Amino acid sequence: MQQLTAINDLVVRFANVNGTGSASANNMFAMSIFRMGIPVTAKNIFPSNIQGLPTWYEVRVSEKGYLGRREGVDLLVCVNPQSMKQDIASVKSGGYFIYDNTKNLHKDFIREDINYIGIPMIGICMRLYQDARQRQLFKNMIYVGALAALLDIELEVVKGIIADEFKKKPKLIEPNVQAMMEGVKYVQENYESPLGLRVERRDLVGDSIVIDGNTACGLGAVYAGATVAGWYPITPSTSLVEAFAKYANRLRTDPETGLKKVAIVQAEDELAALGMVLGASWNGARAFTATSGPGVSLMNEFLGLAYFAEIPAVLVDVQRGGPSTGMPTRTQQSDLLLAAYASHGDTKHVLLIPSTPTECFNFMADAFDLAERLQTPVIVMTDLDLGMNDHLSAPLKWDDSRRYDRGKVYTAQDLDALSAMGKQFGRYLDVDGDGIPYRTLPATHPTKGSFFTRGTSHDEYARYTEDGVKNAEVLNRLLKKWDTAKDITPKPEFYQTANQSNIGVVFFGTTTYAALEALDLLKQEEDIVIDAMRATAFPFHESVEQFIEAHDQVFVIEQNRDAQFRTLLINELEINPKKLIKILNYDGMPITAEAIRRQIVGVLATV
Amino acid sequence: MQQLTAINDLVVRFANVNGTGSASANNMFAMSIFRMGIPVTAKNIFPSNIQGLPTWYEVRVSEKGYLGRREGVDLLVCVNPQSMKQDIASVKSGGYFIYDNTKNLHKDFIREDINYIGIPMIGICMRLYQDARQRQLFKNMIYVGALAALLDIELEVVKGIIADEFKKKPKLIEPNVQAMMEGVKYVQENYESPLGLRVERRDLVGDSIVIDGNTACGLGAVYAGATVAGWYPITPSTSLVEAFAKYANRLRTDPETGLKKVAIVQAEDELAALGMVLGASWNGARAFTATSGPGVSLMNEFLGLAYFAEIPAVLVDVQRGGPSTGMPTRTQQSDLLLAAYASHGDTKHVLLIPSTPTECFNFMADAFDLAERLQTPVIVMTDLDLGMNDHLSAPLKWDDSRRYDRGKVYTAQDLDALSAMGKQFGRYLDVDGDGIPYRTLPATHPTKGSFFTRGTSHDEYARYTEDGVKNAEVLNRLLKKWDTAKDITPKPEFYQTANQSNIGVVFFGTTTYAALEALDLLKQEEDIVIDAMRATAFPFHESVEQFIEAHDQVFVIEQNRDAQFRTLLINELEINPKKLIKILNYDGMPITAEAIRRQIVGVLATV
Amino acid sequence: MTYIKPKFRHPEMPKNRVGYAKSDYEGVISTLCAGCGHDSISGAIVQACYEMDIEPHRVAKLSGIGCSSKTPNYFLNNSHGFNSVHGRMPSVATGANMANRDLIYLGVSGDGDTASIGMGQFVHAIRRNLNMLYIVMNNGCYGLTKGQDSATADAGSVSKSGSVNPFEGIDLVGMALELGASFVARSFSGDKTQLVPLIKAALSHSGFALIDVLSPCVTFNNNPGSTKSYDYVRDHIEALAQIGYVPEKEEITVSYEEGSTVGVELHDGSVVHLQKLADGWDPRDRQAAMRRLQQAKAEGEILTGLVYVNPESKDLHEVIKSDLRPLNSLKEEDLCPGANTLEMLNEEFR
Amino acid sequence: MTYIKPKFRHPEMPKNRVGYAKSDYEGVISTLCAGCGHDSISGAIVQACYEMDIEPHRVAKLSGIGCSSKTPNYFLNNSHGFNSVHGRMPSVATGANMANRDLIYLGVSGDGDTASIGMGQFVHAIRRNLNMLYIVMNNGCYGLTKGQDSATADAGSVSKSGSVNPFEGIDLVGMALELGASFVARSFSGDKTQLVPLIKAALSHSGFALIDVLSPCVTFNNNPGSTKSYDYVRDHIEALAQIGYVPEKEEITVSYEEGSTVGVELHDGSVVHLQKLADGWDPRDRQAAMRRLQQAKAEGEILTGLVYVNPESKDLHEVIKSDLRPLNSLKEEDLCPGANTLEMLNEEFR
Ligand SMILES: Cc1ncc(C[n+]2csc(CCOP(=O)(O)OP(=O)(O)O)c2C)c(N)n1
Ligand SMILES: Cc1ncc(C[n+]2csc(CCOP(=O)(O)OP(=O)(O)O)c2C)c(N)n1
Ligand code: SF4
Ligand code: SF4
Ligand SMILES: [Mg+2]
Ligand SMILES: [Mg+2]
């Protein structure tokens, strides 16, 4: 029988039952490979429930450093009888199926073209452990050990990871190592190992870290000086605020008093969460909230207020599968249109779109600067894949000389100086011609600078007006501010110094991993050269328009049904839609390089 | 001095204080002209408060039947000293300024180029009435009488209107007529009347009626068989539900039991209002709600649920000035983008856009048919101008042979027949290939057809699934349904049998009044012929695309800042944005023909 | 995962008066955590509906979002269900009820769904005395999003992550009483002998019936520090009254001793018998109920049982005077005033 | 319409201890209807702040949407104000307070704004014991949208349009008590002698202070049938206790007879003196307050006065243990852990 062989280029999938502690065992497996210096990436494909349903964990090892999902499973570790049938079907021909052979496998489960490797996980556990919970947890370590032996993972590395994992409960280190070694032993005694499919130490990860986007965003908010967070739990954004809380508590608690330089409140819902952010921002603190699609839907009214009353706000939308409650544990990029134009009336919102955890960290810091500079909501658009999965990333960096940009805020001195010059403070006056007015914070001055923030129509002095022409002037100034935003939001990234093709491709966010791989595939295997641009922000920098102008045909890759990003391009840049070709994926799984390549080749073939 | 002269072609503006009962007097003035067979239209320009602030009422009389707003005031009736300065400034050179000359006018208020006509309204009232409230109310009738004499309105007609107005309080008829006659008398005794600017009986209104759009929508909902309404008060939609309640109570109350064939509940907010609609629609009743921008912002989440779970719902958005609380008593068409794509994830909603009260009535009936046929929300987009102002309209018509289209609903018999054929009911099965599945209503059958309506990802049998491919199939079917919608929503209206120009214009809603007049002006005065299309629905019928295809340049006229309708056109029809030229107005006042003409001429001149 | 239950039925399975076996009241297999209190409540609902001879398709079951709100999938498979959005079940139930007053409305929600995001709708459903049974599966935490404290978590209770909840918990029974709800009860998911009769009584009640059911989350809130854990609840429960539900047709008085029973006639003519505890409990006195509740709270006890009922209350339809027929059954003839009337109406606009 | 008030000031206008004249506490000219109760409340706020020697810019005034919510424009022109969206003032106030614990938060809302669309946020602001004064200008109707019944309109009251409100009104004082609010009072817009001291006491209170002020809408709700009309309220008011506010520095005990006064020391050290009515009222007993309220309700009376106060309550900041300095005053040095720490953190992700 065929046996897949490859070094440092494989996909291992774990099929578990959720709530059994498998995710942390699987994570140790992935981290072992990382510590062997080999690029690795992991996707946790979990159900929207708490215990007892199938869950998968997919690890891709790629010598070339491709970090997107790859189709096809080379080796499947089956720890869940519920999903065994579909799991077996998912293995590539010639691939490996690791299962528990404590009991015999029913003949329905036998495929002729894959390799079965039985490990009596339950058998070993029954023999070694009494307690049910122990049996459960150590079972996970047994298959980690078995895999280490099969794939040639350095045991010292695995042991090191176990030691780190249980740093705080050192008593657990030894038993876990033992369980792991049971798996190693069983493989060594019963199978020829390692397999032809295996890993080999490299030095390819440099100083990279492995981190998920939510943690990076949370840390970014700490570094950005956020002091107020209002939030409401929702998958997949919950862990973002939890990370913020964890690091803020750790890094900002006075060791003596126990008092914290942060205020985090779990709100009663998303409306209240954003309301808290607006109240805090109005009062001069850096404040943010994080949510997912349903929360953004509920935040529309407040987003409109923030836009029109010009209140800074930072919101992270960790997108999940929509519409409605949809697929809460799957990924999509399908809130773009809503976020960009949220709320009734003429509104436009600034979006930042990171594609790696490192960028999550950086964009969070930028988001606060931009929100205060522009006095408007800034929405950081990530997604479940980026937010909840571990990614190999450049280390986080902070420049200690960086200063927060607190935007245009008049101090008491400024106000006195202003009146000394005989000028009146006007909250919505376009003093500098960039569309951004000056604001004052409550309690700045005993008698000057106070005003009534309002979502009703107002003049330049924040006074209520029903004069529609005056109100239209305010609306026009907001467009000027929008233009200003184009130059100060993050710039797009180009993957060539000069354009080399009449075909271009635009992508953003987590699609980047797969897109870059697809471009390599197209070049190497189809001899198709395509110029690439990664968008990072809305509104678009002029170089986005130039890139599209410079190509006859531009593919726009995104993970939603309605090509929402393409809509933003067409609408804001006045581009002929015929020129922009949709490459889509919206099944809730991260898009793959193969899917992109297939679609692009398909389109090019029909032209 | 110049004196404007014209017959049946004038604009009269009343400057009042709100809360003084002036609106009904002003309305009697407009109705008098209507009853003289002359086309007339009125706009109530009121403040967002209850009493004591300036309010205006503008009546346009147009022999040619132009019913949009016209710039420039020919005759101003000033009953509000607060706003006198700007009121005087608003009068056209050679126009007339009617004021209360009980006291002398300060010299600051004197313009050399307009004609002052003093009527001692307060003086007469002080002389005739004791009670403060009476003085207030009769003052209004005095100026109505004065105007009648000045403009040559038939007194019998005015008297008839007074009689109708006070049908239920006949004792008030005589005193009101008397007050009115005091005004007449004063003019006849002190001025040469009528003026050169005046009206003259015609037979130009046929069987038209004068009605506002909210009343027409409310009546439409009664005729459409709506039995459930959940709502929350908000200007300018409140009077829509009030009209529905009024007519439903009047036409559907059992005279014996007093029980009503309708259930109307004032909800705690707009979220709840739409929730009630969904619950009722799910249960097989025709249900609707009405709101304005802020309410739509709050309804996002439920709109997404309705789209994805495929629940009929009718929502009327009576648009007002946005964003945020904005200009609650001014008009705009600025909720289009929000309504079209409301909620997170990939969503699209059906919009119907009436432009006259008659069409409001008809489209409400259509909305319920379409919502049930398509099993999706249908949003009727009107605006403050259409909803709250009186419009000269074709009479409302109902075809007694018309049957409600209740859509695809399986009965108990159907379910039995289905299982007799060995088929299983699948809530989301595309049985007919038009993207529209069959639904069942609660309690239909003791053992068949029940299912769990949900906003979570589901398969064709309404079962929860985390299989993203299955879910994507549902999303794709929704696009098929969207295609089906294009053919059954109201068709656009064309104003030429064959295209005559390489220039086209697209407009919709209340813009129609001004647009048609502008086209006449362009043809008559500039010799510019433009083909015209009025859009009535989203998604667009194929003829919309054909119309745009057939022209080199297409003006899109709309009342918002961001050209939102144009966005819908380019996005849904893949039209090159360069071809579509924005003609906008967003000062909260209804757009005028002059403004359109100016902008079009400006664009054509620069080409 | 499979949602298809084996449909095989034992021929001799006992049937109730309307011809259904108990299994006809079940739903698909639960995907909740093994041992979750919510599953016990689903079981009690099945039991109550079966015993009450309710035709399952006459029930409309509704919910919000959460572990608790998933349960309508796990009972009454022959009923239509509506899994709405988070916190908004009450408005959907209101609309459904407005459309068809003849069905039995059973709403299920969680404490997060009700006391946090859904607080406004909860309050207003009570205020309208919507004819429905509203069950809160109250575990003091957000199960589905992994155990955050909810607004009903008591101050001082410790969550799995070890954090101490600093805020006072909202007592939904107290709120419902204050708001004038017409049927207010509390029970415990583990106590079927109390819960099943309460559900039956509530289903018979015409008007808004709240049952706040303490329902421990075994995964996130079953540690000793939590006042919504099994152990805590078992130790601190104070039963208000035992309740026996008796359908009109077949009144049993045997098991209740004279003198210790208050018979409350419910709106549909059925009678709820209450076995009172020592203090001579009369559930028809709202002020006494409020006092009793406060007293228990002061003593650190959780009062369970039927705390208050007003059998005379007017439900929404009576209040707004809507037709006795379900509005969704009315046809064009009933609803559309026709062309002639319209011609008349046109005249009023001239 | 003019929003600019003449800025001319009489040189001899008396100044308070912090150097402000009463006019410094005023706002722009009101655009409410002549005679609106809300304007009287604005006046009481001006009076209270002046008398308390509050520096006006230390006050943050917030509101929702409605006639009532417009009033922050009509008082305290030297304070920053935030006119948010309908029903959402509490969350905005929460965020503002989280950002700067040192200001005085004065939230103003209507009964529609609070008891309908804003119910959820109202409840949760109470639950968090947010340090603010929350004034409901309660007229039992939606003034700004032309007089629809609100959720606090009492059952049976008749609106201007002649329709009888069929639903029970929500008693915000009762709700606040049930929810454990730490300062609960009711007053009447027309009764400045009661209202001004209550506002002063509430402003001194640390934690959530509710004053539910009956404030007749002269335009839509001042007809005899309405229980929120002037006449009705005047006839049915039952004052709970008279209250004299005494700032710490200058305690007066003269005007209160021994034995009939309970002095409650507020968190900032100031003392509220309550003149009790016959029943020996102690506002520190929450259960008694609830009973007293129910009793008045049963008698058809509207209880006014300081119903309950807990001077010991912990406000949100104490509960979440946030820094004593206003968070908005912290700088990069305080907040940003710096590059070295980040390098250390990176190591944890390898
Ligand atoms: C608008 C919105 N916000 C947040 C969520 C995420 N969410 C799902 S369930 C839930 C809380 C559930 O708690 P509870 O109602 O107590 O149910 P339990 O799981 O404890 O039974 C939340 C916050 C959501 N689905 N929708
Ligand atoms: C989301 C939203 N819905 C509806 C409205 C319309 N609206 C403005 S004020 C108001 C009610 C005001 O009532 P209340 O709070 O009692 O204030 P009052 O005018 O009586 O003082 C409503 C419904 C709105 N502004 N926003
Ligand atoms: S997480 Fe808690 S509430 Fe949810 S199913 Fe598990 S035990 Fe039940
Ligand atoms: S409508 Fe009523 S609440 Fe509003 S300003 Fe007038 S009197 Fe006051
Ligand atoms: Mg819960
Ligand atoms: Mg009110």
mmCIF file of C-alpha atoms in Angstrom, chain A residues 31 34-35 164 206-211 215 219 222-230 246-247 250-252 254 257-269 271-285 301-302 305 309 311 361 394-400 402-406 440-456 463-466, chain D residues 1 3-4 9 20 24 28 55-65 69-74 76-86 88-101 103 105 117 120-125 127-128 316-325 327-350:
data_model
loop_
_atom_site.group_PDB
_atom_site.id
_atom_site.type_symbol
_atom_site.label_atom_id
_atom_site.label_comp_id
_atom_site.label_asym_id
_atom_site.label_seq_id
_atom_site.Cartn_x
_atom_site.Cartn_y
_atom_site.Cartn_z
ATOM 1 C CA MET A 31 4.313 23.694 19.909
ATOM 2 C CA PHE A 34 7.499 24.944 16.513
ATOM 3 C CA ARG A 35 10.298 24.430 19.009
ATOM 4 C CA ASP A 164 6.277 24.632 30.778
ATOM 5 C CA GLY A 206 13.785 32.669 14.073
ATOM 6 C CA ASP A 207 12.480 34.780 16.918
ATOM 7 C CA SER A 208 8.853 34.167 15.978
ATOM 8 C CA ILE A 209 6.209 33.623 18.571
ATOM 9 C CA VAL A 210 3.036 31.558 18.515
ATOM 10 C CA ILE A 211 0.061 33.609 19.574
ATOM 11 C CA THR A 215 -4.382 37.801 22.843
ATOM 12 C CA LEU A 219 -2.065 43.159 24.697
ATOM 13 C CA VAL A 222 -2.821 47.430 27.177
ATOM 14 C CA TYR A 223 0.135 48.966 25.375
ATOM 15 C CA ALA A 224 -2.096 51.549 23.773
ATOM 16 C CA GLY A 225 -3.092 52.744 27.203
ATOM 17 C CA ALA A 226 -6.721 51.671 27.167
ATOM 18 C CA THR A 227 -8.098 52.152 30.660
ATOM 19 C CA VAL A 228 -11.770 51.419 30.125
ATOM 20 C CA ALA A 229 -13.414 48.416 28.547
ATOM 21 C CA GLY A 230 -17.106 47.593 28.449
ATOM 22 C CA LYS A 246 -5.394 39.338 32.243
ATOM 23 C CA TYR A 247 -2.517 41.535 31.109
ATOM 24 C CA ARG A 250 -0.961 41.693 35.728
ATOM 25 C CA LEU A 251 0.832 44.779 34.485
ATOM 26 C CA ARG A 252 -1.203 47.558 36.019
ATOM 27 C CA ASP A 254 -0.485 48.390 42.332
ATOM 28 C CA THR A 257 -3.000 48.685 47.326
ATOM 29 C CA GLY A 258 -4.210 46.071 44.865
ATOM 30 C CA LEU A 259 -5.844 48.884 42.940
ATOM 31 C CA LYS A 260 -5.848 48.670 39.174
ATOM 32 C CA LYS A 261 -5.166 51.254 36.536
ATOM 33 C CA VAL A 262 -8.000 49.896 34.464
ATOM 34 C CA ALA A 263 -11.778 49.567 34.699
ATOM 35 C CA ILE A 264 -13.379 46.646 32.941
ATOM 36 C CA VAL A 265 -17.107 46.090 33.177
ATOM 37 C CA GLN A 266 -19.100 43.231 31.751
ATOM 38 C CA ALA A 267 -22.051 45.087 30.307
ATOM 39 C CA GLU A 268 -25.630 43.868 30.134
ATOM 40 C CA ASP A 269 -25.438 43.756 26.365
ATOM 41 C CA LEU A 271 -25.552 48.363 23.266
ATOM 42 C CA ALA A 272 -24.414 49.138 26.774
ATOM 43 C CA ALA A 273 -20.868 48.013 26.037
ATOM 44 C CA LEU A 274 -20.466 50.584 23.297
ATOM 45 C CA GLY A 275 -22.338 53.172 25.360
ATOM 46 C CA MET A 276 -19.716 52.762 28.072
ATOM 47 C CA VAL A 277 -16.959 53.224 25.539
ATOM 48 C CA LEU A 278 -18.514 56.444 24.289
ATOM 49 C CA GLY A 279 -19.004 57.789 27.795
ATOM 50 C CA ALA A 280 -15.411 57.020 28.699
ATOM 51 C CA SER A 281 -13.974 58.398 25.454
ATOM 52 C CA TRP A 282 -16.024 61.529 25.837
ATOM 53 C CA ASN A 283 -14.467 61.852 29.250
ATOM 54 C CA GLY A 284 -10.970 61.520 27.826
ATOM 55 C CA ALA A 285 -10.050 57.932 28.604
ATOM 56 C CA GLU A 301 -27.339 53.309 16.786
ATOM 57 C CA PHE A 302 -24.401 54.198 18.995
ATOM 58 C CA LEU A 305 -24.027 58.799 17.319
ATOM 59 C CA ALA A 309 -21.121 63.668 17.523
ATOM 60 C CA ILE A 311 -16.576 60.771 19.722
ATOM 61 C CA PHE A 361 -1.107 44.209 18.305
ATOM 62 C CA ALA A 394 6.812 37.981 14.254
ATOM 63 C CA PRO A 395 7.466 38.954 17.873
ATOM 64 C CA LEU A 396 5.538 41.900 19.246
ATOM 65 C CA LYS A 397 7.505 45.098 19.290
ATOM 66 C CA TRP A 398 7.024 48.398 21.067
ATOM 67 C CA ASP A 399 9.022 51.511 20.425
ATOM 68 C CA ASP A 400 9.509 53.192 23.763
ATOM 69 C CA ARG A 402 6.368 56.167 20.605
ATOM 70 C CA ARG A 403 3.896 58.662 22.083
ATOM 71 C CA TYR A 404 0.159 58.247 22.141
ATOM 72 C CA ASP A 405 -1.543 60.604 19.738
ATOM 73 C CA ARG A 406 -4.316 62.045 21.863
ATOM 74 C CA THR A 440 -12.558 69.750 25.154
ATOM 75 C CA LEU A 441 -12.896 67.257 27.942
ATOM 76 C CA PRO A 442 -15.302 67.632 30.850
ATOM 77 C CA ALA A 443 -13.958 69.628 33.788
ATOM 78 C CA THR A 444 -11.201 71.209 31.740
ATOM 79 C CA HIS A 445 -11.939 74.794 32.691
ATOM 80 C CA PRO A 446 -14.278 76.404 35.227
ATOM 81 C CA THR A 447 -15.996 78.670 32.747
ATOM 82 C CA LYS A 448 -14.806 77.903 29.241
ATOM 83 C CA GLY A 449 -15.064 75.119 26.746
ATOM 84 C CA SER A 450 -18.149 73.335 28.002
ATOM 85 C CA PHE A 451 -20.638 72.193 25.374
ATOM 86 C CA PHE A 452 -23.501 69.779 24.966
ATOM 87 C CA THR A 453 -22.494 66.707 23.004
ATOM 88 C CA ARG A 454 -25.457 65.628 20.921
ATOM 89 C CA GLY A 455 -26.611 63.408 18.081
ATOM 90 C CA THR A 456 -29.116 65.993 16.982
ATOM 91 C CA ARG A 463 -25.716 74.268 19.354
ATOM 92 C CA TYR A 464 -28.875 72.572 18.235
ATOM 93 C CA THR A 465 -30.036 73.838 14.878
ATOM 94 C CA GLU A 466 -32.837 73.003 12.540
ATOM 95 C CA MET D 1 -35.231 81.040 18.133
ATOM 96 C CA TYR D 3 -30.097 80.158 22.307
ATOM 97 C CA ILE D 4 -27.872 82.947 23.433
ATOM 98 C CA ARG D 9 -24.408 89.971 35.286
ATOM 99 C CA TYR D 20 -20.346 81.528 41.546
ATOM 100 C CA ASP D 24 -23.711 80.651 36.653
ATOM 101 C CA VAL D 28 -29.795 78.375 27.817
ATOM 102 C CA GLU D 55 -18.078 74.033 40.944
ATOM 103 C CA PRO D 56 -20.235 73.730 37.866
ATOM 104 C CA HIS D 57 -17.525 72.325 35.639
ATOM 105 C CA ARG D 58 -17.074 69.407 38.042
ATOM 106 C CA VAL D 59 -20.505 68.178 37.055
ATOM 107 C CA ALA D 60 -21.069 65.974 34.037
ATOM 108 C CA LYS D 61 -24.700 66.069 32.970
ATOM 109 C CA LEU D 62 -26.053 63.307 30.793
ATOM 110 C CA SER D 63 -29.373 62.411 29.271
ATOM 111 C CA GLY D 64 -31.216 60.280 26.759
ATOM 112 C CA ILE D 65 -33.836 61.589 24.329
ATOM 113 C CA SER D 69 -33.595 64.747 28.215
ATOM 114 C CA LYS D 70 -33.318 68.167 26.612
ATOM 115 C CA THR D 71 -33.165 69.848 30.010
ATOM 116 C CA PRO D 72 -29.401 69.506 30.583
ATOM 117 C CA ASN D 73 -29.231 72.218 27.973
ATOM 118 C CA TYR D 74 -31.291 74.385 30.303
ATOM 119 C CA LEU D 76 -25.454 74.184 34.258
ATOM 120 C CA ASN D 77 -24.133 75.869 31.155
ATOM 121 C CA ASN D 78 -20.625 75.582 32.530
ATOM 122 C CA SER D 79 -20.829 71.803 32.717
ATOM 123 C CA HIS D 80 -20.088 69.441 29.911
ATOM 124 C CA GLY D 81 -23.199 67.627 28.784
ATOM 125 C CA PHE D 82 -23.895 64.481 26.843
ATOM 126 C CA ASN D 83 -27.239 64.107 25.142
ATOM 127 C CA SER D 84 -26.966 60.470 24.105
ATOM 128 C CA VAL D 85 -29.513 58.295 22.349
ATOM 129 C CA HIS D 86 -32.927 57.190 23.521
ATOM 130 C CA ARG D 88 -29.039 54.684 26.753
ATOM 131 C CA MET D 89 -27.891 57.376 29.133
ATOM 132 C CA PRO D 90 -27.024 54.873 31.897
ATOM 133 C CA SER D 91 -24.361 53.101 29.874
ATOM 134 C CA VAL D 92 -22.828 56.369 28.740
ATOM 135 C CA ALA D 93 -22.809 57.560 32.333
ATOM 136 C CA THR D 94 -21.200 54.285 33.386
ATOM 137 C CA GLY D 95 -18.396 54.707 30.899
ATOM 138 C CA ALA D 96 -17.907 58.341 31.805
ATOM 139 C CA ASN D 97 -17.714 57.443 35.469
ATOM 140 C CA MET D 98 -15.303 54.585 34.800
ATOM 141 C CA ALA D 99 -13.052 57.087 33.050
ATOM 142 C CA ASN D 100 -13.133 59.718 35.780
ATOM 143 C CA ARG D 101 -14.426 58.877 39.207
ATOM 144 C CA LEU D 103 -16.712 64.216 38.681
ATOM 145 C CA TYR D 105 -22.550 62.559 37.474
ATOM 146 C CA ILE D 117 -36.503 51.538 25.911
ATOM 147 C CA GLY D 120 -32.357 47.248 30.829
ATOM 148 C CA GLN D 121 -29.715 49.916 31.253
ATOM 149 C CA PHE D 122 -31.533 51.457 34.190
ATOM 150 C CA VAL D 123 -31.624 48.145 36.023
ATOM 151 C CA HIS D 124 -27.973 47.483 35.420
ATOM 152 C CA ALA D 125 -26.790 50.919 36.449
ATOM 153 C CA ARG D 127 -27.036 46.830 40.025
ATOM 154 C CA ARG D 128 -23.554 48.269 39.616
ATOM 155 C CA LEU D 316 -18.638 50.538 41.147
ATOM 156 C CA HIS D 317 -15.050 51.696 41.528
ATOM 157 C CA GLU D 318 -14.739 50.211 44.972
ATOM 158 C CA VAL D 319 -16.198 47.011 43.697
ATOM 159 C CA ILE D 320 -13.878 46.651 40.732
ATOM 160 C CA LYS D 321 -10.933 48.037 42.694
ATOM 161 C CA SER D 322 -9.855 50.674 40.260
ATOM 162 C CA ASP D 323 -7.206 53.259 40.941
ATOM 163 C CA LEU D 324 -8.141 56.190 43.129
ATOM 164 C CA ARG D 325 -6.903 58.611 40.506
ATOM 165 C CA LEU D 327 -8.217 56.820 34.938
ATOM 166 C CA ASN D 328 -8.406 59.527 32.307
ATOM 167 C CA SER D 329 -5.604 61.359 34.081
ATOM 168 C CA LEU D 330 -3.121 58.499 33.743
ATOM 169 C CA LYS D 331 -0.310 58.943 31.270
ATOM 170 C CA GLU D 332 1.826 56.736 29.084
ATOM 171 C CA GLU D 333 4.245 56.192 31.978
ATOM 172 C CA ASP D 334 1.412 54.810 34.079
ATOM 173 C CA LEU D 335 -0.146 52.695 31.427
ATOM 174 C CA CYS D 336 2.308 51.401 28.889
ATOM 175 C CA PRO D 337 4.442 48.505 30.127
ATOM 176 C CA GLY D 338 7.209 49.294 27.640
ATOM 177 C CA ALA D 339 9.433 47.400 25.257
ATOM 178 C CA ASN D 340 11.367 45.356 27.781
ATOM 179 C CA THR D 341 8.274 43.883 29.319
ATOM 180 C CA LEU D 342 7.060 43.046 25.868
ATOM 181 C CA GLU D 343 10.233 41.152 25.119
ATOM 182 C CA MET D 344 9.560 39.157 28.265
ATOM 183 C CA LEU D 345 6.017 38.510 27.211
ATOM 184 C CA ASN D 346 7.136 37.381 23.770
ATOM 185 C CA GLU D 347 9.167 34.718 25.494
ATOM 186 C CA GLU D 348 5.984 33.276 26.963
ATOM 187 C CA PHE D 349 4.679 32.698 23.445
ATOM 188 C CA ARG D 350 7.580 30.550 22.296
#
